[in-house]
Amino acid sequence: MAEKSHQEGHPTKAFGWAARDQSGVLSPFNFSRRATGEKDVAFKVLFCGVCHTDLHMIKNEWGISSYPVVPGHEIMGQVTAVGSKVEKFKVGDKVGVGYMIGSCHSCDSCHNELENYCPEMILTSSGKYHDGTTTYGGFSDIMIADEHYAVRIPENLPLDSGAPLLCAGITVYSPLRFYGLDKPGMHVGVVGLGGLGHVAVKFAKAMGVKVTVISTSLKKKEEALEHLGAHSFLVSRDPDQMQAAIGTMDGIIDTVSAAHPLFPLIGLLKTQGKLVLVGAPPKPLELPVFPLIMGRKIVGGSSIGGMKETQEMIDFAAENNITADVEVIPMDYVNTAFELLAKADVRYRFVIDVGNTLKI
């Protein structure tokens, strides 16, 4: 049994950076965290990744934001206090919290350890907690989370470059596992070489899969092959290259969140191949049905992962030395970081050094 926190039952003062309106500009913000409950862990935030979803949330582009918005859902820290019934953590442990901080615990998805598909899933940032309070994310000094939604971080996993795994990492790990694209010797394509795509390459390689990066131009070829170690590179706008690759892939992880044609990608699949979408384009994509029918092919989707699978992913990453490629930034650089992120000018993930640079 973990030691009991002296803070249990008392709200905690917190400090972070928040967006107040749809301009998305962040500035310092004082607020209160809910009381630490008997199953809660409280922790000092050390690092927090900057995800494209944060950009959508601070500007309310999905229409679900509740201002003020404290973003951040790739959160790494160190436990400072635990509730009286906490079993997984003790003070001093490294801990991570991702995109989700609660669910109903009673639906089919929750019973099947798929809390990420619960209709009442609670977002870590700008969600509504069980007690009706707004959830505030990791661009802040402290976090409080039910231990069920906290991930144990192995000692050998760096907290800065490990932080994006809590969102980007699980977003690509889960479909590789669920759709069976994790068997050694398989051939998997990865569309887009950004925050999601570059960790997809790393996870697939560690699973023993042959990886081809699919991109619109040659500019990321050297990066894909030399730095990330992809086995091959395919330019999707080169008809000759695409023709030569038809029917060669067991599956494709498509990370692109902009409008793009699916027909050429479906053509790359073998019979019974699977195209899995993990990017979220703002408008519906056109889906050609005939090639699906003729090849018994599947187009599917995937969103993060349940807590059990997220822990599996973090442990797998630690065992295989998988981290994200990050640019560590101070807290007061965050507005500039969002401007650069909007232009995809980051390699490949900004991570805020919250512990050392968040100044009250």
Short mmCIF file of C-alpha atoms in Angstrom, two decimals:
data_model
loop_
_atom_site.label_atom_id
_atom_site.label_comp_id
_atom_site.label_asym_id
_atom_site.label_seq_id
_atom_site.Cartn_x
_atom_site.Cartn_y
_atom_site.Cartn_z
CA MET A 1 0.00 0.00 0.00
CA ALA A 2 1.37 3.40 -0.92
CA GLU A 3 1.84 6.03 1.75
CA LYS A 4 -1.08 8.35 2.26
CA SER A 5 -0.92 11.91 1.04
CA HIS A 6 -1.25 14.68 3.58
CA GLN A 7 -3.06 16.68 0.87
CA GLU A 8 -5.98 14.28 0.49
CA GLY A 9 -9.27 16.14 0.58
CA HIS A 10 -7.90 19.64 0.01
CA PRO A 11 -7.91 21.55 -3.31
CA THR A 12 -4.46 22.55 -4.50
CA LYS A 13 -3.36 25.87 -5.94
CA ALA A 14 -1.86 25.52 -9.40
CA PHE A 15 -0.20 27.67 -12.00
CA GLY A 16 0.10 27.28 -15.75
CA TRP A 17 -0.45 28.88 -19.13
CA ALA A 18 -3.92 29.11 -20.67
CA ALA A 19 -5.74 30.36 -23.75
CA ARG A 20 -8.62 32.67 -22.80
CA ASP A 21 -10.39 32.83 -26.18
CA GLN A 22 -10.31 31.65 -29.81
CA SER A 23 -7.24 33.73 -30.59
CA GLY A 24 -5.37 30.82 -29.03
CA VAL A 25 -2.80 33.08 -27.38
CA LEU A 26 -1.55 31.60 -24.11
CA SER A 27 -0.61 33.59 -21.00
CA PRO A 28 0.04 32.82 -17.30
CA PHE A 29 -2.97 31.52 -15.38
CA ASN A 30 -3.62 30.79 -11.70
CA PHE A 31 -6.21 28.12 -10.88
CA SER A 32 -7.06 25.30 -8.47
CA ARG A 33 -6.72 21.57 -8.96
CA ARG A 34 -9.41 19.36 -7.46
CA ALA A 35 -8.76 17.71 -4.13
CA THR A 36 -6.56 14.62 -4.22
CA GLY A 37 -8.90 11.67 -3.75
CA GLU A 38 -8.16 8.31 -2.21
CA LYS A 39 -7.32 6.76 -5.62
CA ASP A 40 -5.50 9.82 -6.97
CA VAL A 41 -1.85 10.61 -7.56
CA ALA A 42 -0.55 14.17 -7.48
CA PHE A 43 2.61 14.91 -9.38
CA LYS A 44 4.97 17.71 -10.34
CA VAL A 45 4.90 18.21 -14.11
CA LEU A 46 8.41 18.03 -15.55
CA PHE A 47 7.78 17.85 -19.32
CA CYS A 48 4.77 18.19 -21.59
CA GLY A 49 4.56 17.64 -25.34
CA VAL A 50 2.86 20.06 -27.72
CA CYS A 51 0.41 18.15 -29.92
CA HIS A 52 -1.55 19.33 -32.96
CA THR A 53 -4.72 18.56 -30.98
CA ASP A 54 -3.67 21.27 -28.51
CA LEU A 55 -3.67 23.72 -31.42
CA HIS A 56 -7.23 22.71 -32.33
CA MET A 57 -8.33 23.04 -28.70
CA ILE A 58 -6.88 26.49 -27.94
CA LYS A 59 -8.59 27.86 -31.07
CA ASN A 60 -11.81 25.85 -30.49
CA GLU A 61 -11.60 24.48 -34.03
CA TRP A 62 -13.59 21.41 -33.01
CA GLY A 63 -16.23 23.41 -31.13
CA ILE A 64 -15.71 21.56 -27.83
CA SER A 65 -13.27 23.82 -25.98
CA SER A 66 -14.16 25.38 -22.64
CA TYR A 67 -12.18 28.52 -21.85
CA PRO A 68 -9.82 29.12 -20.25
CA VAL A 69 -7.98 26.18 -21.86
CA VAL A 70 -4.81 24.87 -20.23
CA PRO A 71 -3.51 22.56 -22.98
CA GLY A 72 -1.22 19.58 -22.73
CA HIS A 73 -1.85 15.83 -22.75
CA GLU A 74 1.62 14.34 -23.19
CA ILE A 75 2.58 14.83 -19.57
CA MET A 76 5.57 13.43 -17.70
CA GLY A 77 6.29 14.10 -14.06
CA GLN A 78 7.24 12.83 -10.62
CA VAL A 79 4.75 11.76 -7.95
CA THR A 80 4.58 14.12 -4.97
CA ALA A 81 1.59 12.66 -3.11
CA VAL A 82 -0.78 9.69 -3.30
CA GLY A 83 -4.25 8.93 -1.99
CA SER A 84 -4.82 6.37 0.75
CA LYS A 85 -5.99 3.62 -1.64
CA VAL A 86 -3.40 4.10 -4.38
CA GLU A 87 -1.58 0.85 -5.20
CA LYS A 88 0.42 1.49 -8.40
CA PHE A 89 2.50 4.47 -7.32
CA LYS A 90 4.53 5.84 -4.47
CA VAL A 91 6.03 9.28 -3.87
CA GLY A 92 9.06 9.80 -6.11
CA ASP A 93 7.90 7.52 -8.96
CA LYS A 94 8.01 8.73 -12.55
CA VAL A 95 4.50 9.02 -14.00
CA GLY A 96 2.81 9.87 -17.28
CA VAL A 97 -0.69 11.05 -18.26
CA GLY A 98 -1.96 11.13 -21.84
CA TYR A 99 -5.04 12.24 -23.76
CA MET A 100 -7.60 10.77 -21.35
CA ILE A 101 -8.10 11.25 -17.64
CA GLY A 102 -11.40 9.48 -16.99
CA SER A 103 -14.22 7.29 -18.34
CA CYS A 104 -17.48 5.73 -17.12
CA HIS A 105 -16.08 2.31 -16.06
CA SER A 106 -19.42 0.65 -16.87
CA CYS A 107 -19.80 0.46 -20.68
CA ASP A 108 -18.63 -2.36 -22.97
CA SER A 109 -15.57 -0.41 -24.02
CA CYS A 110 -14.48 0.17 -20.42
CA HIS A 111 -15.12 -3.47 -19.52
CA ASN A 112 -12.90 -4.49 -22.45
CA GLU A 113 -10.05 -2.17 -21.38
CA LEU A 114 -10.84 0.21 -24.24
CA GLU A 115 -11.55 3.28 -22.13
CA ASN A 116 -10.44 5.43 -25.08
CA TYR A 117 -13.68 4.47 -26.89
CA CYS A 118 -15.95 5.13 -23.90
CA PRO A 119 -18.78 7.53 -24.85
CA GLU A 120 -18.06 9.38 -21.62
CA MET A 121 -14.28 9.52 -21.95
CA ILE A 122 -12.93 12.59 -20.16
CA LEU A 123 -10.27 14.62 -21.94
CA THR A 124 -7.18 15.63 -19.97
CA SER A 125 -7.59 19.20 -21.20
CA SER A 126 -10.86 21.15 -21.55
CA GLY A 127 -13.03 18.21 -20.55
CA LYS A 128 -15.60 17.90 -17.77
CA TYR A 129 -14.58 15.75 -14.81
CA HIS A 130 -17.01 13.56 -12.85
CA ASP A 131 -17.53 16.36 -10.32
CA GLY A 132 -18.41 18.87 -13.04
CA THR A 133 -15.13 20.79 -12.91
CA THR A 134 -13.18 21.63 -16.07
CA THR A 135 -10.04 19.60 -16.65
CA TYR A 136 -6.78 21.50 -17.10
CA GLY A 137 -3.85 19.96 -18.96
CA GLY A 138 -0.12 19.68 -18.51
CA PHE A 139 1.02 23.21 -19.35
CA SER A 140 1.04 23.64 -15.57
CA ASP A 141 3.11 22.98 -12.48
CA ILE A 142 1.10 20.12 -10.98
CA MET A 143 -1.41 17.46 -12.06
CA ILE A 144 -3.83 15.24 -10.19
CA ALA A 145 -5.09 12.02 -11.77
CA ASP A 146 -6.86 8.82 -10.81
CA GLU A 147 -4.11 6.20 -10.74
CA HIS A 148 -6.01 4.13 -13.35
CA TYR A 149 -5.29 6.84 -15.94
CA ALA A 150 -1.64 7.28 -15.00
CA VAL A 151 1.16 5.30 -16.62
CA ARG A 152 4.23 3.97 -14.84
CA ILE A 153 7.36 5.23 -16.59
CA PRO A 154 10.36 2.87 -16.69
CA GLU A 155 13.58 4.31 -15.28
CA ASN A 156 15.44 4.08 -18.61
CA LEU A 157 12.86 6.05 -20.62
CA PRO A 158 13.81 9.75 -20.92
CA LEU A 159 10.97 11.98 -19.76
CA ASP A 160 11.44 14.70 -22.40
CA SER A 161 11.60 12.56 -25.54
CA GLY A 162 9.29 9.97 -23.98
CA ALA A 163 6.45 12.45 -23.40
CA PRO A 164 5.04 12.39 -26.98
CA LEU A 165 4.66 8.63 -26.78
CA LEU A 166 1.66 9.20 -24.47
CA CYS A 167 -0.32 10.51 -27.46
CA ALA A 168 1.60 10.14 -30.74
CA GLY A 169 3.15 6.85 -29.65
CA ILE A 170 -0.02 5.06 -28.59
CA THR A 171 -1.89 6.47 -31.62
CA VAL A 172 0.34 4.44 -33.96
CA TYR A 173 1.22 1.51 -31.67
CA SER A 174 -2.42 0.54 -31.10
CA PRO A 175 -3.39 0.07 -34.79
CA LEU A 176 -0.18 -1.82 -35.55
CA ARG A 177 -1.17 -4.30 -32.84
CA PHE A 178 -4.96 -4.40 -33.35
CA TYR A 179 -4.87 -4.77 -37.14
CA GLY A 180 -2.14 -7.40 -36.96
CA LEU A 181 0.47 -5.32 -38.74
CA ASP A 182 3.10 -6.27 -36.17
CA LYS A 183 4.34 -9.59 -37.55
CA PRO A 184 8.04 -9.86 -38.47
CA GLY A 185 8.53 -9.82 -42.23
CA MET A 186 5.35 -7.94 -43.01
CA HIS A 187 5.52 -4.84 -45.22
CA VAL A 188 3.83 -1.73 -43.81
CA GLY A 189 3.62 1.74 -45.32
CA VAL A 190 3.61 4.90 -43.22
CA VAL A 191 1.99 7.94 -44.86
CA GLY A 192 3.35 11.24 -43.60
CA LEU A 193 6.58 11.74 -41.69
CA GLY A 194 5.56 14.10 -38.89
CA GLY A 195 4.93 13.70 -35.18
CA LEU A 196 2.91 10.51 -35.66
CA GLY A 197 4.70 9.12 -38.70
CA HIS A 198 8.22 9.20 -37.33
CA VAL A 199 7.29 7.18 -34.22
CA ALA A 200 5.22 4.79 -36.38
CA VAL A 201 8.41 3.99 -38.30
CA LYS A 202 10.27 3.33 -35.04
CA PHE A 203 7.58 1.07 -33.55
CA ALA A 204 7.06 -0.91 -36.76
CA LYS A 205 10.80 -1.45 -37.16
CA ALA A 206 11.08 -2.68 -33.58
CA MET A 207 8.31 -5.19 -34.32
CA GLY A 208 10.39 -6.61 -37.16
CA VAL A 209 8.27 -5.09 -39.92
CA LYS A 210 9.62 -3.82 -43.26
CA VAL A 211 8.71 -0.11 -43.40
CA THR A 212 8.16 2.13 -46.42
CA VAL A 213 7.64 5.83 -45.82
CA ILE A 214 5.13 7.35 -48.25
CA SER A 215 5.46 11.10 -48.77
CA THR A 216 4.44 13.70 -51.36
CA SER A 217 8.00 14.77 -52.18
CA LEU A 218 11.63 13.68 -51.99
CA LYS A 219 12.58 16.23 -49.33
CA LYS A 220 12.19 13.76 -46.43
CA LYS A 221 13.83 10.79 -48.16
CA GLU A 222 17.22 11.11 -46.51
CA GLU A 223 15.60 11.69 -43.12
CA ALA A 224 13.40 8.59 -43.53
CA LEU A 225 16.13 6.25 -44.73
CA GLU A 226 19.29 7.50 -43.01
CA HIS A 227 18.01 8.86 -39.71
CA LEU A 228 14.89 6.80 -38.98
CA GLY A 229 16.06 3.67 -40.78
CA ALA A 230 13.02 3.05 -42.95
CA HIS A 231 13.63 0.32 -45.52
CA SER A 232 12.33 2.29 -48.49
CA PHE A 233 10.80 5.61 -49.53
CA LEU A 234 7.93 6.17 -51.93
CA VAL A 235 6.93 9.49 -53.50
CA SER A 236 3.13 9.41 -53.78
CA ARG A 237 3.12 11.98 -56.60
CA ASP A 238 5.47 9.91 -58.77
CA PRO A 239 3.26 7.69 -60.99
CA ASP A 240 6.12 5.34 -61.89
CA GLN A 241 7.08 4.72 -58.27
CA MET A 242 3.45 4.18 -57.26
CA GLN A 243 2.85 1.80 -60.16
CA ALA A 244 5.88 -0.27 -59.21
CA ALA A 245 4.65 -0.57 -55.61
CA ILE A 246 1.08 -1.69 -56.38
CA GLY A 247 -0.01 -4.71 -54.34
CA THR A 248 3.14 -4.87 -52.19
CA MET A 249 2.00 -3.83 -48.71
CA ASP A 250 0.22 -5.77 -45.96
CA GLY A 251 -0.97 -2.57 -44.36
CA ILE A 252 -0.63 1.20 -44.27
CA ILE A 253 -0.74 3.57 -41.30
CA ASP A 254 -2.00 6.89 -42.68
CA THR A 255 -1.08 9.76 -40.35
CA VAL A 256 -2.04 12.66 -42.65
CA SER A 257 -4.62 15.09 -41.27
CA ALA A 258 -5.10 17.06 -44.50
CA ALA A 259 -7.34 16.17 -47.42
CA HIS A 260 -5.67 13.55 -49.64
CA PRO A 261 -6.76 10.79 -52.06
CA LEU A 262 -7.19 7.27 -50.68
CA PHE A 263 -7.44 5.47 -54.03
CA PRO A 264 -3.67 5.39 -54.70
CA LEU A 265 -3.01 4.11 -51.17
CA ILE A 266 -5.58 1.33 -51.47
CA GLY A 267 -3.81 0.28 -54.66
CA LEU A 268 -0.57 -0.29 -52.75
CA LEU A 269 -2.22 -2.93 -50.55
CA LYS A 270 -2.00 -6.65 -51.12
CA THR A 271 -5.21 -8.67 -51.24
CA GLN A 272 -6.79 -8.42 -47.77
CA GLY A 273 -4.57 -5.47 -46.94
CA LYS A 274 -5.56 -2.81 -44.41
CA LEU A 275 -5.44 0.97 -44.68
CA VAL A 276 -5.68 2.49 -41.18
CA LEU A 277 -6.40 6.19 -40.76
CA VAL A 278 -5.08 7.88 -37.61
CA GLY A 279 -4.95 11.45 -38.93
CA ALA A 280 -8.21 13.43 -38.82
CA PRO A 281 -8.82 15.52 -41.99
CA PRO A 282 -11.35 18.31 -41.37
CA LYS A 283 -13.55 17.28 -44.30
CA PRO A 284 -14.75 13.82 -45.41
CA LEU A 285 -12.47 11.91 -47.76
CA GLU A 286 -13.71 10.18 -50.91
CA LEU A 287 -13.74 6.41 -50.49
CA PRO A 288 -13.53 4.28 -53.67
CA VAL A 289 -15.45 1.07 -52.96
CA PHE A 290 -14.65 -1.01 -56.05
CA PRO A 291 -10.98 -1.69 -55.19
CA LEU A 292 -12.03 -2.69 -51.66
CA ILE A 293 -14.47 -5.25 -53.02
CA MET A 294 -12.08 -6.67 -55.59
CA GLY A 295 -9.25 -7.10 -53.09
CA ARG A 296 -11.18 -7.77 -49.89
CA LYS A 297 -9.38 -4.78 -48.45
CA ILE A 298 -10.21 -2.84 -45.30
CA VAL A 299 -10.19 0.86 -44.48
CA GLY A 300 -10.24 1.37 -40.72
CA GLY A 301 -9.46 3.89 -38.04
CA SER A 302 -7.92 4.04 -34.59
CA SER A 303 -7.71 6.52 -31.71
CA ILE A 304 -5.05 6.39 -28.98
CA GLY A 305 -5.43 3.26 -26.79
CA GLY A 306 -6.82 1.93 -23.53
CA MET A 307 -4.80 2.24 -20.34
CA LYS A 308 -3.55 -1.36 -20.36
CA GLU A 309 -2.32 -1.00 -23.93
CA THR A 310 -0.79 2.41 -23.22
CA GLN A 311 1.27 0.87 -20.42
CA GLU A 312 2.29 -1.96 -22.78
CA MET A 313 3.37 0.62 -25.36
CA ILE A 314 5.49 2.57 -22.86
CA ASP A 315 7.15 -0.64 -21.63
CA PHE A 316 7.79 -1.76 -25.24
CA ALA A 317 9.29 1.64 -26.04
CA ALA A 318 11.60 1.46 -23.03
CA GLU A 319 12.70 -2.09 -23.92
CA ASN A 320 13.46 -1.06 -27.52
CA ASN A 321 14.89 2.41 -26.83
CA ILE A 322 12.08 4.13 -28.74
CA THR A 323 11.57 7.83 -28.12
CA ALA A 324 10.25 10.73 -30.15
CA ASP A 325 12.57 13.20 -31.87
CA VAL A 326 11.90 16.41 -29.96
CA GLU A 327 12.81 20.08 -29.67
CA VAL A 328 12.78 20.98 -25.96
CA ILE A 329 11.54 24.53 -25.37
CA PRO A 330 10.90 26.85 -22.40
CA MET A 331 7.35 27.61 -21.33
CA ASP A 332 7.43 31.21 -22.53
CA TYR A 333 8.22 30.05 -26.10
CA VAL A 334 4.91 28.20 -26.38
CA ASN A 335 3.04 30.78 -28.48
CA THR A 336 5.84 30.80 -31.03
CA ALA A 337 5.87 26.99 -30.93
CA PHE A 338 2.17 26.88 -31.83
CA GLU A 339 2.78 29.24 -34.77
CA LEU A 340 5.55 26.95 -36.02
CA LEU A 341 3.43 23.84 -35.40
CA ALA A 342 0.64 25.31 -37.53
CA LYS A 343 3.17 25.50 -40.38
CA ALA A 344 4.53 21.99 -39.63
CA ASP A 345 7.88 23.62 -38.86
CA VAL A 346 9.01 21.26 -36.11
CA ARG A 347 11.17 18.14 -36.05
CA TYR A 348 9.08 16.35 -34.90
CA ARG A 349 7.56 17.38 -31.61
CA PHE A 350 7.95 20.38 -29.34
CA VAL A 351 8.26 19.41 -25.67
CA ILE A 352 8.06 22.03 -22.93
CA ASP A 353 10.58 21.82 -20.08
CA VAL A 354 7.86 22.69 -17.57
CA GLY A 355 9.81 21.74 -14.48
CA ASN A 356 12.68 24.15 -15.14
CA THR A 357 11.05 27.00 -17.06
CA LEU A 358 7.50 27.56 -15.75
CA LYS A 359 7.87 30.77 -13.74
CA ILE A 360 5.16 32.03 -11.42
#
